[in-house]
Short mmCIF file of C-alpha atoms in Angstrom, two decimals:
data_model
loop_
_atom_site.label_atom_id
_atom_site.label_comp_id
_atom_site.label_asym_id
_atom_site.label_seq_id
_atom_site.Cartn_x
_atom_site.Cartn_y
_atom_site.Cartn_z
CA UNK J 61 34.17 9.29 6.37
CA UNK J 62 36.27 6.13 6.42
CA UNK J 63 33.22 4.04 7.23
CA UNK J 64 31.31 5.67 4.39
CA UNK J 65 34.10 4.93 1.92
CA UNK J 66 34.28 1.36 3.14
CA UNK J 67 30.52 1.01 2.76
CA UNK J 68 30.66 2.30 -0.81
CA UNK J 69 33.57 0.00 -1.55
CA UNK J 70 31.73 -3.01 -0.12
CA UNK J 71 28.62 -2.18 -2.12
CA UNK J 72 30.66 -1.77 -5.28
CA UNK J 73 32.44 -5.06 -4.80
CA UNK J 74 29.13 -6.82 -4.14
CA UNK J 75 27.65 -5.40 -7.33
CA UNK J 76 30.69 -6.47 -9.33
CA UNK J 77 30.49 -9.94 -7.77
CA UNK J 78 26.81 -10.26 -8.66
CA UNK J 79 27.40 -9.15 -12.26
CA UNK J 80 30.37 -11.47 -12.62
CA UNK J 81 28.40 -14.40 -11.27
CA UNK J 82 25.53 -13.70 -13.65
CA UNK J 83 27.89 -13.36 -16.64
CA UNK J 84 29.53 -16.69 -15.85
CA UNK J 85 26.23 -18.41 -14.99
CA UNK J 86 25.52 -21.21 -15.55
CA UNK J 87 28.66 -23.27 -15.10
CA UNK J 88 26.89 -26.50 -14.12
CA UNK J 89 23.51 -28.24 -14.63
CA UNK J 90 20.38 -26.53 -13.32
CA UNK J 91 17.79 -28.47 -11.33
CA UNK J 92 14.13 -27.82 -12.15
CA UNK J 93 11.84 -29.11 -9.41
CA UNK J 94 8.38 -30.11 -10.63
CA UNK J 95 5.73 -30.75 -7.95
CA UNK J 96 3.80 -33.24 -10.09
CA UNK J 97 4.28 -36.71 -11.55
CA UNK J 98 5.71 -37.29 -15.04
CA UNK J 99 3.07 -36.95 -17.73
CA UNK J 100 0.97 -34.31 -15.97
CA UNK J 101 0.23 -31.12 -17.90
CA UNK J 102 2.65 -29.09 -15.74
CA UNK J 103 5.33 -31.74 -16.27
CA UNK J 104 4.87 -31.46 -20.03
CA UNK J 105 5.37 -27.67 -19.78
CA UNK J 106 8.45 -28.16 -17.58
CA UNK J 107 10.12 -30.59 -19.98
CA UNK J 108 9.48 -28.44 -23.03
CA UNK J 109 11.12 -25.44 -21.36
CA UNK J 110 13.89 -27.47 -19.71
CA UNK J 111 14.94 -28.81 -23.11
CA UNK J 112 14.97 -25.39 -24.77
CA UNK J 113 16.64 -23.66 -21.81
CA UNK J 114 19.38 -26.28 -21.86
CA UNK J 115 20.10 -25.47 -25.50
CA UNK J 116 20.12 -21.71 -24.87
CA UNK J 117 22.21 -21.76 -21.68
CA UNK J 118 24.69 -24.46 -22.66
CA UNK J 119 23.95 -26.50 -19.54
CA UNK J 120 21.54 -29.35 -18.92
CA UNK J 121 18.33 -28.45 -17.10
CA UNK J 122 17.38 -31.55 -15.14
CA UNK J 123 13.69 -32.07 -14.38
CA UNK J 124 13.20 -33.47 -10.89
CA UNK J 125 9.63 -34.67 -10.24
CA UNK J 126 8.77 -34.57 -6.55
CA UNK J 127 5.17 -35.46 -5.74
CA UNK J 128 3.17 -35.45 -2.53
CA UNK J 129 0.97 -33.22 -0.36
CA UNK J 130 -0.42 -31.21 -3.25
CA UNK J 131 3.01 -29.94 -4.28
CA UNK J 132 3.87 -28.52 -0.84
CA UNK J 133 6.79 -30.92 -0.34
CA UNK J 134 8.50 -29.90 -3.57
CA UNK J 135 7.75 -26.20 -3.14
CA UNK J 136 9.06 -26.16 0.44
CA UNK J 137 12.26 -27.88 -0.71
CA UNK J 138 12.75 -25.27 -3.43
CA UNK J 139 12.14 -22.49 -0.90
CA UNK J 140 15.02 -23.82 1.22
CA UNK J 141 17.45 -24.17 -1.70
CA UNK J 142 20.45 -21.88 -2.09
CA UNK J 143 19.65 -18.78 -4.19
CA UNK J 144 22.58 -19.42 -6.49
CA UNK J 145 20.73 -19.77 -9.79
CA UNK J 146 20.90 -23.56 -9.89
CA UNK J 147 17.45 -24.42 -8.53
CA UNK J 148 14.25 -23.60 -10.40
CA UNK J 149 10.68 -24.42 -9.40
CA UNK J 150 7.75 -25.05 -11.70
CA UNK J 151 5.05 -22.96 -10.03
CA UNK J 152 1.32 -22.94 -10.60
CA UNK J 153 -1.89 -21.45 -9.33
CA UNK J 154 -2.22 -24.58 -7.21
CA UNK J 155 1.10 -24.36 -5.41
CA UNK J 156 1.40 -20.58 -5.14
CA UNK J 157 -2.23 -19.75 -4.36
CA UNK J 158 -4.59 -22.62 -3.57
CA UNK J 159 -2.22 -24.45 -1.22
CA UNK J 160 -1.81 -21.35 0.93
CA UNK J 161 -5.52 -21.37 1.68
CA UNK J 162 -5.86 -25.14 2.01
CA UNK J 163 -2.86 -26.18 4.11
CA UNK J 164 -2.48 -24.81 7.66
CA UNK J 165 1.31 -25.16 7.31
CA UNK J 166 2.34 -25.46 3.65
CA UNK J 167 6.00 -24.98 4.57
CA UNK J 168 6.64 -21.94 2.37
CA UNK J 169 5.40 -18.45 1.63
CA UNK J 170 4.83 -17.76 -2.09
CA UNK J 171 5.76 -14.07 -1.72
CA UNK J 172 8.53 -14.16 0.89
CA UNK J 173 10.34 -17.33 -0.24
CA UNK J 174 10.45 -16.99 -4.03
CA UNK J 175 11.57 -14.66 -6.80
CA UNK J 176 9.13 -15.11 -9.70
CA UNK J 177 10.75 -15.52 -13.11
CA UNK J 178 8.05 -15.84 -15.77
CA UNK J 179 4.68 -17.31 -16.63
CA UNK J 180 4.45 -20.04 -19.25
CA UNK J 181 1.12 -21.62 -20.08
CA UNK J 182 -2.38 -22.14 -18.78
CA UNK J 183 -4.94 -24.91 -19.06
CA UNK J 184 -8.71 -24.54 -19.04
CA UNK J 185 -11.20 -26.86 -17.42
CA UNK J 186 -14.37 -28.13 -19.04
CA UNK J 187 -17.74 -28.65 -17.34
CA UNK J 188 -18.85 -32.23 -18.01
CA UNK J 189 -21.95 -34.33 -17.29
CA UNK J 190 -23.05 -37.85 -18.16
CA UNK J 191 -24.30 -38.11 -21.77
CA UNK J 192 -27.79 -39.06 -20.51
CA UNK J 193 -28.13 -35.86 -18.49
CA UNK J 194 -30.83 -33.78 -20.24
CA UNK J 195 -28.93 -30.53 -19.63
CA UNK J 196 -27.77 -28.96 -22.87
CA UNK J 197 -26.53 -25.66 -21.44
CA UNK J 198 -25.05 -24.30 -18.22
CA UNK J 199 -28.43 -22.66 -17.52
CA UNK J 200 -30.09 -26.08 -17.68
CA UNK J 201 -27.63 -27.47 -15.14
CA UNK J 202 -28.11 -24.47 -12.84
CA UNK J 203 -31.88 -25.06 -13.02
CA UNK J 204 -31.35 -28.68 -11.98
CA UNK J 205 -29.21 -27.58 -9.04
CA UNK J 206 -31.73 -24.97 -7.87
CA UNK J 207 -34.55 -27.50 -8.08
CA UNK J 208 -32.64 -29.85 -5.76
CA UNK J 209 -30.47 -27.72 -3.44
CA UNK J 210 -27.46 -29.63 -2.14
CA UNK J 211 -28.38 -32.85 -3.97
CA UNK J 212 -26.42 -32.54 -7.21
CA UNK J 213 -22.91 -33.96 -6.84
CA UNK J 214 -19.58 -33.20 -8.46
CA UNK J 215 -16.34 -35.16 -8.45
CA UNK J 216 -12.76 -34.03 -8.25
CA UNK J 217 -9.31 -35.58 -8.16
CA UNK J 218 -9.01 -34.41 -4.56
CA UNK J 219 -9.69 -31.51 -2.25
CA UNK J 220 -8.00 -28.32 -3.37
CA UNK J 221 -7.47 -29.35 -6.98
CA UNK J 222 -8.49 -27.04 -9.81
CA UNK J 223 -11.39 -29.45 -10.38
CA UNK J 224 -12.64 -28.84 -6.85
CA UNK J 225 -12.14 -25.07 -6.83
CA UNK J 226 -13.70 -24.65 -10.28
CA UNK J 227 -16.88 -26.06 -8.78
CA UNK J 228 -16.58 -23.88 -5.67
CA UNK J 229 -16.40 -20.82 -7.92
CA UNK J 230 -19.36 -22.16 -9.93
CA UNK J 231 -21.44 -22.51 -6.75
CA UNK J 232 -20.65 -18.93 -5.79
CA UNK J 233 -21.32 -17.38 -9.18
CA UNK J 234 -24.39 -19.48 -10.03
CA UNK J 235 -25.91 -19.19 -6.57
CA UNK J 236 -26.30 -22.93 -6.11
CA UNK J 237 -25.33 -25.52 -3.52
CA UNK J 238 -23.64 -28.75 -4.67
CA UNK J 239 -22.16 -31.77 -2.93
CA UNK J 240 -18.42 -32.44 -3.34
CA UNK J 241 -17.30 -36.04 -3.87
CA UNK J 242 -13.47 -36.10 -3.87
CA UNK J 243 -11.90 -39.18 -5.47
CA UNK J 244 -8.41 -40.46 -4.74
CA UNK J 245 -7.24 -39.79 -8.31
CA UNK J 246 -8.27 -37.68 -11.28
CA UNK J 247 -9.01 -40.69 -13.56
CA UNK J 248 -11.28 -42.14 -10.87
CA UNK J 249 -13.13 -38.85 -10.55
CA UNK J 250 -13.64 -38.66 -14.30
CA UNK J 251 -14.97 -42.21 -14.34
CA UNK J 252 -17.37 -41.16 -11.59
CA UNK J 253 -19.06 -38.85 -14.10
CA UNK J 254 -18.87 -41.34 -16.98
CA UNK J 255 -20.43 -44.06 -14.80
CA UNK J 256 -23.18 -41.80 -13.49
CA UNK J 257 -21.92 -41.91 -9.89
CA UNK J 258 -21.88 -38.09 -9.75
CA UNK J 259 -23.82 -35.46 -11.64
CA UNK J 260 -21.06 -33.23 -12.97
CA UNK J 261 -17.43 -32.13 -12.74
CA UNK J 262 -14.78 -29.73 -14.00
CA UNK J 263 -11.58 -31.33 -15.36
CA UNK J 264 -8.60 -30.16 -17.41
CA UNK J 265 -9.72 -30.00 -21.02
CA UNK J 266 -6.80 -32.06 -22.43
CA UNK J 267 -7.51 -34.81 -19.88
CA UNK J 268 -11.11 -35.48 -20.94
CA UNK J 269 -11.22 -34.40 -24.59
CA UNK J 270 -10.91 -38.00 -25.82
CA UNK J 271 -13.88 -39.19 -23.74
CA UNK J 272 -15.94 -36.19 -24.81
CA UNK J 273 -15.28 -36.87 -28.49
CA UNK J 274 -15.90 -40.58 -27.87
CA UNK J 275 -19.35 -39.88 -26.44
CA UNK J 276 -18.61 -41.09 -22.90
CA UNK J 277 -18.94 -37.58 -21.47
CA UNK J 278 -20.93 -34.51 -22.49
CA UNK J 279 -19.29 -31.09 -22.41
CA UNK J 280 -21.41 -28.06 -21.53
CA UNK J 281 -18.78 -25.30 -21.33
CA UNK J 282 -15.08 -24.54 -21.08
CA UNK J 283 -13.84 -22.28 -18.30
CA UNK J 284 -11.29 -20.23 -20.26
CA UNK J 285 -11.87 -16.73 -21.60
CA UNK J 286 -11.87 -18.05 -25.17
CA UNK J 287 -12.98 -21.35 -26.62
CA UNK J 288 -10.50 -24.21 -26.51
CA UNK J 289 -8.92 -25.26 -29.79
CA UNK J 290 -9.40 -28.84 -28.62
CA UNK J 291 -13.18 -28.31 -28.33
CA UNK J 292 -14.02 -25.43 -30.68
CA UNK J 293 -17.76 -26.21 -30.67
CA UNK J 294 -18.06 -25.98 -26.88
CA UNK J 295 -18.93 -22.45 -25.68
CA UNK J 296 -17.29 -20.73 -22.73
CA UNK J 297 -19.00 -20.12 -19.41
CA UNK J 298 -19.02 -16.40 -20.25
CA UNK J 299 -20.82 -17.05 -23.54
CA UNK J 300 -23.51 -18.84 -21.56
CA UNK J 301 -24.29 -15.96 -19.27
CA UNK J 302 -21.78 -16.38 -16.45
CA UNK J 303 -20.05 -13.11 -17.25
CA UNK J 304 -17.43 -13.23 -14.49
CA UNK J 305 -16.61 -16.93 -14.67
CA UNK J 306 -13.13 -17.46 -16.11
CA UNK J 307 -10.89 -20.15 -14.67
CA UNK J 308 -7.63 -21.27 -16.25
CA UNK J 309 -4.86 -22.86 -14.24
CA UNK J 310 -1.63 -20.97 -14.96
CA UNK J 311 1.94 -22.24 -14.68
CA UNK J 312 5.35 -20.60 -14.63
CA UNK J 313 8.76 -20.58 -12.98
CA UNK J 314 10.36 -19.14 -9.85
CA UNK J 315 13.70 -19.24 -8.03
CA UNK J 316 14.56 -19.20 -4.31
CA UNK J 317 14.40 -15.71 -2.81
CA UNK J 318 17.66 -13.81 -3.21
CA UNK J 319 18.67 -15.23 -6.59
CA UNK J 320 20.74 -12.54 -8.39
CA UNK J 321 18.55 -10.21 -10.45
CA UNK J 322 20.66 -10.61 -13.63
CA UNK J 323 20.01 -14.39 -13.50
CA UNK J 324 16.27 -13.81 -13.07
CA UNK J 325 16.23 -11.33 -15.95
CA UNK J 326 18.17 -13.65 -18.24
CA UNK J 327 15.82 -16.55 -17.51
CA UNK J 328 12.79 -14.33 -18.03
CA UNK J 329 14.06 -13.24 -21.45
CA UNK J 330 14.82 -16.83 -22.49
CA UNK J 331 11.45 -18.17 -21.31
CA UNK J 332 9.63 -15.44 -23.24
CA UNK J 333 11.72 -16.21 -26.35
CA UNK J 334 11.09 -19.95 -26.02
CA UNK J 335 7.35 -19.42 -25.67
CA UNK J 336 7.31 -17.80 -29.13
CA UNK J 337 9.18 -20.58 -30.94
CA UNK J 338 7.00 -22.23 -33.63
CA UNK J 339 8.03 -25.72 -32.50
CA UNK J 340 7.09 -24.95 -28.89
CA UNK J 341 3.78 -23.40 -29.92
CA UNK J 342 2.98 -26.52 -31.93
CA UNK J 343 3.76 -28.82 -28.99
CA UNK J 344 1.77 -26.84 -26.47
CA UNK J 345 -1.20 -26.40 -28.79
CA UNK J 346 -1.34 -30.15 -29.30
CA UNK J 347 -1.49 -30.64 -25.54
CA UNK J 348 -4.30 -28.11 -25.08
CA UNK J 349 -1.98 -25.65 -23.34
CA UNK J 350 -2.63 -21.96 -23.94
CA UNK J 351 0.51 -19.82 -23.98
CA UNK J 352 0.35 -16.76 -21.76
CA UNK J 353 1.37 -13.21 -22.75
CA UNK J 354 4.99 -12.38 -21.84
CA UNK J 355 5.33 -10.85 -18.39
CA UNK J 356 8.17 -9.35 -16.39
CA UNK J 357 9.20 -10.88 -13.03
CA UNK J 358 7.48 -7.94 -11.30
CA UNK J 359 4.25 -8.65 -13.21
CA UNK J 360 4.35 -12.31 -12.16
CA UNK J 361 4.82 -11.22 -8.55
CA UNK J 362 1.72 -9.03 -8.89
CA UNK J 363 -0.21 -11.93 -10.45
CA UNK J 364 0.54 -14.12 -7.44
CA UNK J 365 -0.44 -11.38 -4.96
CA UNK J 366 -3.66 -10.61 -6.86
CA UNK J 367 -4.58 -14.29 -7.04
CA UNK J 368 -4.00 -14.71 -3.30
CA UNK J 369 -6.28 -11.74 -2.62
CA UNK J 370 -8.98 -13.27 -4.84
CA UNK J 371 -8.83 -16.91 -3.84
CA UNK J 372 -8.02 -16.99 -0.12
CA UNK J 373 -11.45 -15.58 0.86
CA UNK J 374 -13.18 -17.98 -1.55
CA UNK J 375 -11.33 -21.00 -0.14
CA UNK J 376 -12.00 -19.88 3.44
CA UNK J 377 -15.71 -19.40 2.73
CA UNK J 378 -15.93 -22.86 1.15
CA UNK J 379 -14.50 -24.52 4.25
CA UNK J 380 -12.12 -26.58 2.10
CA UNK J 381 -8.96 -27.81 3.84
CA UNK J 382 -6.15 -30.24 3.06
CA UNK J 383 -3.87 -32.16 5.39
#
């Protein structure tokens, strides 16, 4: 009986301690690790939310850009951080899903090492070809690929990027075989299409919209479920007969595993509130970022698990790897 009373007492004290910590939190600046360079779409999302969270929480949220190895370095560092509510990680489909299939040892487990907080925005890709390519529709491009199996080429900003995996999904759904030409950087890969070095590519819509409107690239379709406000005249892949083809790179936030639940819940509520602010909606719309419906931490956890179940077999079948 004494042990039972002590156990109840210990549990009660722990609960009180957790609630007290959450009520006092935050008492110092919060570090937000971003696995991409300044200026990238995910970095733009991070800075918008960091600024608004700082106002709401009364403490500065410091964005810390840590690049390298496809985001595995930054994500692994966040996984090792103390679960005290003072380290956040900008997560994405790339770091939480794609990297797990591409890297033999990414250094972290997206399910075991993190407590998801909330989703934020997503960005579509757009299928582009050189302006001189006679293809006017996705069907035209598929016909070209089937006429020359394995000869049509596509560029990417590197193995395992959304540009690469968009094309892998296209190959699967269209029943075609293409040749991957990974470039060292995204701008170089885009220029590969504009210069006629490769046949086609999928790149983030905001990244290439200027060149499309300037006539240096031709857009055949966007990969999102709905048309992009940046390219309202460009149909979706679904509209062009690829009924199951929807690809938008999502982003959100997570904390190291074991972060107190009240802290997670408070951040989730704030991130949802911030995502509805007119000023934030205006900023994200201008960057071609689609805001995602509000989700609970449990729903974000399910999203990650579902995406892993979908993409790991696709990545394995493609043979794509990253070092």
